[in-house]
Amino acid sequence: MSTTETWISSLRYKGDHLLLLDQQQLPRHTVYINVTTIEQVWDCIKKLQVRGAPAIGIAAAFGIVLWAKANNSLPYDEFKSKLLQQKAYLAGSRPTAVNLFWALDRVTGSAEQARDTEEAVQLIEQEALFIQQEDEETCRKIGEYALTLLKNGDCLMTHCNAGGIATSRYGTALAPMYLAKEKGWDLSVYANETRPVFQGARLTAWELQQAGINVTLITDNMAAHTLKTKNIAAVIVGCDRVAANGDTANKIGTFGLALQAKALGIPFYVASPLSTIDLNTSTGDDIPIEERPAEEVTHFQGEPIAPEGVKVFNPAFDVTPHEYITAIITERGIASGNYKKQLANFFNS
Ligand SMILES: CSC[C@H]1O[C@H](OP(=O)(O)O)[C@H](O)[C@@H]1O
């Protein structure tokens, strides 16, 4: 999306409230929820009304801002104690995307230098705004690095939604597609619908179509056949947590896609901001995988599509071992091969 075009932001901060894009109502309705409390932010994260690792972190950061402003008359010691309680509360909304914890650490940590409650509130608000602004530049840089791996005319595949509405703008996996459009390239994209919540069908296909980018929707079980027959240049996906060794948690179905790409000799790229890389998580085995309500699988638009009472396993993510990842594209550069060393170097550069 060029700077002259308007884009649909996932979160707009209005000082005393947030306007959060309700991603559960897309693509039929573009609705912004008027959010005034930290409890509402928790609820929106839990219900995937705001989703996508960076967007979750940004929403949580502003959830802390809303709480801090509403409690700006507390004595400072009480404010600091309750701030940590609110941090723990929001941290309980979803377990896998590390951006949630990274953003909460940043906004609460920013207040540690404050001398009183008023200054703490100002620092928290300033840090939340920094996080949102930085994320936009981060995503653009990821897009620029990703384009060094692609060429005009390439056909790509992506899974779930790692687009502009999953971040502050541009997205991660979709960033190269937006920047390619700006450059006048003709990239085409196969978007996997991504059951059970259909982020690919409802969000990625919608985002790319809105941007005038050549997108084709497929069901998840069509991916292997499409990879084999449609001259796919690369698969590029987002992520929710990259471990220190490069093992990557992303939307359920990503691991299978990586296996298929490996078997067919197609590059498999993960687009990851440093905010989604967690050097404190050693390997993919250490990443908590969220399990979500059975109704996401057994129902569609409120109607049952499975027998009542059937057992359901509904992991929201899976982990792709780093051996199946051709490269991890960050805002500091592209890592490939020795991920443990290269990812650590990005944090030191
Ligand atoms: C740019 S992060 C996008 C990442 O988050 C999604 O998960 P969810 O929709 O459950 O928040 C998915 O794993 C995407 O790749």
Short mmCIF file of C-alpha atoms and ligand atoms in Angstrom, two decimals:
data_model
loop_
_atom_site.label_atom_id
_atom_site.label_comp_id
_atom_site.label_asym_id
_atom_site.label_seq_id
_atom_site.Cartn_x
_atom_site.Cartn_y
_atom_site.Cartn_z
CA MET A 1 0.00 0.00 0.00
CA SER A 2 1.55 3.31 -0.95
CA THR A 3 1.64 6.21 1.45
CA THR A 4 -0.95 8.02 -0.65
CA GLU A 5 -3.51 5.23 -0.27
CA THR A 6 -5.57 4.91 2.88
CA TRP A 7 -5.26 1.63 4.68
CA ILE A 8 -7.52 0.00 7.24
CA SER A 9 -5.71 0.12 10.58
CA SER A 10 -6.28 -2.60 13.19
CA LEU A 11 -6.10 -0.09 16.05
CA ARG A 12 -6.61 3.66 16.34
CA TYR A 13 -5.66 5.31 19.65
CA LYS A 14 -7.89 8.24 20.59
CA GLY A 15 -6.48 9.23 23.96
CA ASP A 16 -9.39 8.13 26.14
CA HIS A 17 -10.45 5.15 24.02
CA LEU A 18 -9.31 2.81 21.29
CA LEU A 19 -11.00 2.01 18.00
CA LEU A 20 -10.24 -1.67 17.46
CA LEU A 21 -11.05 -3.22 14.07
CA ASP A 22 -13.32 -6.20 14.77
CA GLN A 23 -11.54 -8.82 12.64
CA GLN A 24 -14.25 -11.39 13.39
CA GLN A 25 -16.73 -9.38 11.33
CA LEU A 26 -14.51 -9.12 8.22
CA PRO A 27 -14.89 -9.35 5.32
CA ARG A 28 -18.61 -8.63 5.43
CA HIS A 29 -18.46 -5.68 7.78
CA THR A 30 -15.72 -3.18 8.63
CA VAL A 31 -16.59 -2.40 12.24
CA TYR A 32 -14.46 -0.58 14.82
CA ILE A 33 -15.17 -1.42 18.45
CA ASN A 34 -15.04 1.55 20.85
CA VAL A 35 -12.80 0.20 23.63
CA THR A 36 -12.45 2.11 26.91
CA THR A 37 -11.27 -0.53 29.42
CA ILE A 38 -8.48 -3.06 29.81
CA GLU A 39 -11.13 -5.74 30.29
CA GLN A 40 -12.49 -5.01 26.83
CA VAL A 41 -8.98 -5.32 25.38
CA TRP A 42 -8.58 -8.70 27.09
CA ASP A 43 -11.89 -9.83 25.62
CA CYS A 44 -11.03 -8.63 22.10
CA ILE A 45 -7.71 -10.49 22.18
CA LYS A 46 -9.32 -13.66 23.52
CA LYS A 47 -12.10 -13.61 20.92
CA LEU A 48 -9.68 -12.88 18.02
CA GLN A 49 -11.44 -9.59 17.36
CA VAL A 50 -7.89 -8.27 17.38
CA ARG A 51 -5.38 -10.94 16.33
CA GLY A 52 -1.97 -11.38 14.81
CA ALA A 53 1.13 -11.30 17.01
CA PRO A 54 2.15 -7.64 16.56
CA ALA A 55 -1.46 -6.40 16.68
CA ILE A 56 -2.02 -8.34 19.91
CA GLY A 57 1.04 -6.71 21.45
CA ILE A 58 -0.03 -3.24 20.33
CA ALA A 59 -3.57 -3.76 21.65
CA ALA A 60 -2.24 -5.00 24.99
CA ALA A 61 0.08 -2.00 25.27
CA PHE A 62 -2.85 0.36 24.78
CA GLY A 63 -4.94 -1.71 27.19
CA ILE A 64 -2.36 -0.82 29.84
CA VAL A 65 -2.57 2.82 28.74
CA LEU A 66 -6.35 2.83 29.23
CA TRP A 67 -5.96 1.32 32.70
CA ALA A 68 -3.15 3.71 33.65
CA LYS A 69 -5.14 6.77 32.62
CA ALA A 70 -8.20 5.54 34.52
CA ASN A 71 -6.06 5.06 37.64
CA ASN A 72 -3.86 8.15 37.39
CA SER A 73 -4.91 9.38 40.85
CA LEU A 74 -3.58 6.32 42.69
CA PRO A 75 -0.70 6.81 45.11
CA TYR A 76 2.45 5.84 43.23
CA ASP A 77 3.30 2.72 45.22
CA GLU A 78 -0.26 1.44 44.80
CA PHE A 79 -0.19 2.35 41.10
CA LYS A 80 3.02 0.36 40.53
CA SER A 81 1.68 -2.66 42.39
CA LYS A 82 -1.63 -2.67 40.49
CA LEU A 83 0.16 -2.04 37.18
CA LEU A 84 1.94 -5.38 37.55
CA GLN A 85 -1.40 -7.05 38.31
CA GLN A 86 -2.87 -5.63 35.11
CA LYS A 87 0.18 -6.82 33.18
CA ALA A 88 -0.35 -10.35 34.48
CA TYR A 89 -4.07 -10.09 33.68
CA LEU A 90 -3.52 -9.19 30.02
CA ALA A 91 -0.71 -11.76 29.74
CA GLY A 92 -3.35 -14.41 30.45
CA SER A 93 -5.40 -13.61 27.34
CA ARG A 94 -3.47 -15.85 24.87
CA PRO A 95 -0.31 -17.93 25.47
CA THR A 96 1.57 -18.33 22.18
CA ALA A 97 2.28 -14.99 20.47
CA VAL A 98 5.34 -13.65 22.28
CA ASN A 99 4.56 -10.07 21.17
CA LEU A 100 1.93 -9.95 23.89
CA PHE A 101 4.53 -10.42 26.62
CA TRP A 102 7.17 -8.37 24.82
CA ALA A 103 4.83 -5.37 24.55
CA LEU A 104 3.64 -5.69 28.15
CA ASP A 105 7.25 -5.80 29.35
CA ARG A 106 8.03 -2.67 27.32
CA VAL A 107 5.13 -0.51 28.47
CA THR A 108 5.34 -1.49 32.13
CA GLY A 109 9.13 -1.29 32.05
CA SER A 110 8.96 2.23 30.61
CA ALA A 111 7.34 3.44 33.84
CA GLU A 112 10.17 2.23 36.07
CA GLN A 113 12.01 5.55 35.66
CA ALA A 114 8.98 7.57 36.74
CA ARG A 115 9.03 9.62 39.96
CA ASP A 116 5.26 9.67 40.41
CA THR A 117 2.01 8.30 39.01
CA GLU A 118 1.50 11.17 36.58
CA GLU A 119 4.92 10.67 35.00
CA ALA A 120 4.40 6.90 34.88
CA VAL A 121 1.16 7.34 32.94
CA GLN A 122 2.88 9.65 30.46
CA LEU A 123 5.76 7.22 29.93
CA ILE A 124 3.39 4.28 29.44
CA GLU A 125 1.36 6.16 26.84
CA GLN A 126 4.52 7.30 25.04
CA GLU A 127 5.90 3.74 24.94
CA ALA A 128 2.67 2.30 23.54
CA LEU A 129 2.72 4.90 20.78
CA PHE A 130 6.40 4.10 20.09
CA ILE A 131 5.56 0.39 19.78
CA GLN A 132 2.80 1.06 17.26
CA GLN A 133 4.90 3.51 15.22
CA GLU A 134 8.01 1.30 15.26
CA ASP A 135 6.01 -1.71 14.09
CA GLU A 136 5.02 0.05 10.87
CA GLU A 137 8.66 0.74 9.94
CA THR A 138 9.64 -2.77 11.05
CA CYS A 139 7.09 -4.34 8.72
CA ARG A 140 8.18 -2.17 5.82
CA LYS A 141 11.81 -3.24 6.32
CA ILE A 142 10.74 -6.89 6.42
CA GLY A 143 8.99 -6.30 3.11
CA GLU A 144 12.11 -4.72 1.61
CA TYR A 145 14.32 -7.63 2.69
CA ALA A 146 11.74 -10.14 1.48
CA LEU A 147 11.74 -8.55 -1.97
CA THR A 148 15.46 -9.33 -2.30
CA LEU A 149 14.42 -12.99 -2.35
CA LEU A 150 11.70 -12.53 -4.97
CA LYS A 151 11.40 -11.21 -8.51
CA ASN A 152 8.73 -9.49 -10.57
CA GLY A 153 6.15 -12.00 -11.77
CA ASP A 154 6.62 -14.49 -8.92
CA CYS A 155 3.68 -16.50 -7.64
CA LEU A 156 3.61 -16.99 -3.87
CA MET A 157 1.60 -18.92 -1.31
CA THR A 158 0.74 -17.76 2.17
CA HIS A 159 -1.17 -19.18 5.14
CA CYS A 160 -3.46 -17.52 7.65
CA ASN A 161 -3.20 -13.70 7.81
CA ALA A 162 0.07 -11.93 8.47
CA GLY A 163 -1.14 -8.77 6.85
CA GLY A 164 -1.64 -5.13 7.65
CA ILE A 165 -4.44 -5.83 10.12
CA ALA A 166 -2.24 -8.30 12.03
CA THR A 167 0.28 -5.49 12.58
CA SER A 168 0.30 -1.70 12.61
CA ARG A 169 0.59 -1.65 8.80
CA TYR A 170 1.86 -3.70 5.82
CA GLY A 171 1.97 -6.95 7.79
CA THR A 172 4.95 -9.28 7.84
CA ALA A 173 4.37 -12.06 5.30
CA LEU A 174 2.19 -9.75 3.21
CA ALA A 175 4.58 -6.78 3.41
CA PRO A 176 6.52 -7.80 0.27
CA MET A 177 3.27 -8.04 -1.62
CA TYR A 178 2.31 -4.47 -0.73
CA LEU A 179 5.80 -3.16 -1.48
CA ALA A 180 5.91 -5.09 -4.76
CA LYS A 181 2.66 -3.34 -5.72
CA GLU A 182 4.30 0.00 -4.93
CA LYS A 183 7.24 -0.96 -7.18
CA GLY A 184 4.88 -1.87 -10.00
CA TRP A 185 5.74 -5.57 -9.78
CA ASP A 186 3.16 -8.17 -10.77
CA LEU A 187 3.18 -10.66 -7.88
CA SER A 188 0.36 -13.19 -7.54
CA VAL A 189 -0.61 -14.95 -4.34
CA TYR A 190 -2.40 -18.14 -3.38
CA ALA A 191 -4.04 -17.63 0.04
CA ASN A 192 -4.93 -20.70 2.06
CA GLU A 193 -8.33 -20.29 3.69
CA THR A 194 -6.89 -21.45 7.04
CA ARG A 195 -9.51 -23.35 8.96
CA PRO A 196 -11.01 -23.29 11.48
CA VAL A 197 -11.16 -19.48 11.83
CA PHE A 198 -10.62 -18.74 8.12
CA GLN A 199 -8.08 -15.93 8.54
CA GLY A 200 -6.87 -16.62 5.02
CA ALA A 201 -10.28 -16.50 3.36
CA ARG A 202 -11.76 -13.74 5.49
CA LEU A 203 -8.71 -11.54 6.01
CA THR A 204 -5.82 -12.20 3.62
CA ALA A 205 -7.97 -12.60 0.52
CA TRP A 206 -9.89 -9.48 1.58
CA GLU A 207 -6.76 -7.39 2.34
CA LEU A 208 -5.02 -8.27 -0.92
CA GLN A 209 -8.16 -7.80 -3.00
CA GLN A 210 -8.68 -4.37 -1.40
CA ALA A 211 -5.09 -3.49 -2.38
CA GLY A 212 -5.59 -4.65 -5.97
CA ILE A 213 -3.12 -7.53 -5.55
CA ASN A 214 -3.69 -10.70 -7.59
CA VAL A 215 -4.93 -13.19 -4.95
CA THR A 216 -6.46 -16.64 -5.42
CA LEU A 217 -8.20 -18.37 -2.52
CA ILE A 218 -7.76 -22.10 -1.97
CA THR A 219 -8.86 -24.48 0.74
CA ASP A 220 -6.11 -25.80 2.99
CA ASN A 221 -6.28 -29.31 1.50
CA MET A 222 -5.55 -27.85 -1.96
CA ALA A 223 -2.13 -26.51 -0.88
CA ALA A 224 0.00 -29.51 -1.88
CA HIS A 225 -1.60 -29.82 -5.31
CA THR A 226 -1.25 -26.06 -5.85
CA LEU A 227 2.42 -26.12 -4.83
CA LYS A 228 3.02 -28.98 -7.28
CA THR A 229 1.13 -27.58 -10.26
CA LYS A 230 1.13 -23.78 -10.07
CA ASN A 231 4.83 -22.88 -10.30
CA ILE A 232 4.94 -21.38 -6.81
CA ALA A 233 8.20 -19.47 -6.32
CA ALA A 234 8.02 -19.48 -2.52
CA VAL A 235 5.81 -19.90 0.50
CA ILE A 236 5.92 -16.97 2.93
CA VAL A 237 4.17 -16.99 6.31
CA GLY A 238 4.09 -14.97 9.49
CA CYS A 239 4.79 -16.25 12.98
CA ASP A 240 3.74 -16.00 16.57
CA ARG A 241 6.94 -17.03 18.29
CA VAL A 242 10.36 -17.87 16.86
CA ALA A 243 12.56 -19.82 19.28
CA ALA A 244 16.29 -19.09 19.62
CA ASN A 245 17.12 -21.98 17.28
CA GLY A 246 14.68 -20.83 14.59
CA ASP A 247 11.87 -23.29 15.35
CA THR A 248 8.72 -21.30 14.61
CA ALA A 249 5.19 -21.36 15.98
CA ASN A 250 2.61 -20.16 13.51
CA LYS A 251 -1.01 -20.83 12.63
CA ILE A 252 -2.03 -24.48 12.60
CA GLY A 253 -1.29 -25.96 9.19
CA THR A 254 2.01 -24.14 8.76
CA PHE A 255 4.14 -27.17 9.65
CA GLY A 256 2.34 -29.30 7.06
CA LEU A 257 2.87 -26.60 4.46
CA ALA A 258 6.59 -26.49 5.29
CA LEU A 259 6.83 -30.26 4.84
CA GLN A 260 5.10 -30.01 1.46
CA ALA A 261 7.34 -27.15 0.34
CA LYS A 262 10.46 -29.07 1.41
CA ALA A 263 9.33 -32.17 -0.45
CA LEU A 264 8.76 -30.11 -3.60
CA GLY A 265 11.96 -28.05 -3.33
CA ILE A 266 10.07 -24.76 -2.85
CA PRO A 267 11.61 -22.11 -0.55
CA PHE A 268 9.73 -21.66 2.74
CA TYR A 269 10.16 -18.24 4.34
CA VAL A 270 9.09 -16.98 7.74
CA ALA A 271 8.63 -13.22 8.04
CA SER A 272 9.36 -12.25 11.62
CA PRO A 273 9.90 -8.94 13.39
CA LEU A 274 12.44 -9.15 16.20
CA SER A 275 9.49 -8.60 18.54
CA THR A 276 8.32 -12.11 17.66
CA ILE A 277 11.72 -13.76 18.19
CA ASP A 278 12.14 -15.00 21.73
CA LEU A 279 15.76 -15.87 22.58
CA ASN A 280 14.53 -17.02 25.99
CA THR A 281 12.61 -19.82 24.31
CA SER A 282 15.32 -22.32 23.38
CA THR A 283 13.45 -24.56 20.94
CA GLY A 284 9.99 -25.08 19.51
CA ASP A 285 9.34 -27.70 22.18
CA ASP A 286 9.23 -24.86 24.70
CA ILE A 287 6.53 -22.83 22.91
CA PRO A 288 3.08 -23.08 24.57
CA ILE A 289 0.46 -23.97 21.96
CA GLU A 290 -2.95 -22.43 22.53
CA GLU A 291 -5.93 -24.76 22.32
CA ARG A 292 -9.15 -23.05 21.44
CA PRO A 293 -12.89 -23.77 21.86
CA ALA A 294 -14.34 -26.80 20.07
CA GLU A 295 -17.06 -24.59 18.58
CA GLU A 296 -14.49 -23.06 16.21
CA VAL A 297 -14.29 -26.51 14.59
CA THR A 298 -17.81 -27.85 15.05
CA HIS A 299 -19.72 -24.73 13.98
CA PHE A 300 -19.72 -22.33 11.05
CA GLN A 301 -21.49 -18.99 11.48
CA GLY A 302 -23.28 -20.45 14.48
CA GLU A 303 -24.57 -23.54 12.68
CA PRO A 304 -23.28 -27.04 13.59
CA ILE A 305 -21.21 -28.79 10.91
CA ALA A 306 -20.33 -31.77 13.14
CA PRO A 307 -22.33 -34.16 15.32
CA GLU A 308 -23.24 -32.77 18.73
CA GLY A 309 -20.84 -33.84 21.50
CA VAL A 310 -18.09 -35.04 19.14
CA LYS A 311 -14.60 -34.83 20.64
CA VAL A 312 -12.46 -32.00 19.18
CA PHE A 313 -8.75 -31.18 19.22
CA ASN A 314 -8.29 -27.52 18.25
CA PRO A 315 -4.66 -26.35 18.54
CA ALA A 316 -4.43 -22.80 17.17
CA PHE A 317 -0.75 -23.18 16.24
CA ASP A 318 1.90 -25.71 15.32
CA VAL A 319 5.68 -25.55 15.34
CA THR A 320 7.80 -25.77 12.19
CA PRO A 321 11.30 -27.09 13.02
CA HIS A 322 13.98 -24.74 11.72
CA GLU A 323 15.27 -27.45 9.35
CA TYR A 324 12.17 -26.86 7.20
CA ILE A 325 12.60 -23.08 7.09
CA THR A 326 14.67 -21.75 4.18
CA ALA A 327 15.10 -18.30 5.74
CA ILE A 328 13.73 -16.08 8.47
CA ILE A 329 13.24 -12.51 7.22
CA THR A 330 13.51 -9.79 9.84
CA GLU A 331 13.83 -6.00 9.85
CA ARG A 332 17.55 -6.42 10.59
CA GLY A 333 18.24 -8.83 7.74
CA ILE A 334 17.71 -12.40 6.56
CA ALA A 335 18.82 -15.41 8.60
CA SER A 336 19.37 -18.80 7.03
CA GLY A 337 21.16 -21.88 8.26
CA ASN A 338 22.71 -21.25 11.66
CA TYR A 339 19.65 -19.54 13.13
CA LYS A 340 20.82 -19.61 16.73
CA LYS A 341 23.88 -17.48 15.95
CA GLN A 342 22.28 -15.28 13.28
CA LEU A 343 19.13 -14.46 15.25
CA ALA A 344 21.18 -13.56 18.33
CA ASN A 345 23.37 -11.31 16.17
CA PHE A 346 20.30 -9.37 15.00
CA PHE A 347 19.70 -8.37 18.62
CA ASN A 348 23.29 -7.29 19.06
CA SER A 349 23.58 -5.32 15.82
C1 LIG B 1 1.86 -11.07 11.75
S1 LIG B 1 1.46 -12.21 12.99
C2 LIG B 1 0.28 -13.18 12.19
C3 LIG B 1 0.14 -14.54 12.79
O1 LIG B 1 -0.83 -14.54 13.85
C4 LIG B 1 -1.87 -15.43 13.48
O2 LIG B 1 -2.46 -16.09 14.56
P1 LIG B 1 -3.91 -15.58 15.13
O3 LIG B 1 -4.74 -15.24 13.94
O4 LIG B 1 -4.42 -16.77 15.91
O5 LIG B 1 -3.59 -14.39 16.00
C5 LIG B 1 -1.21 -16.42 12.54
O6 LIG B 1 -0.44 -17.37 13.22
C6 LIG B 1 -0.36 -15.48 11.73
O7 LIG B 1 0.67 -16.04 11.00
#
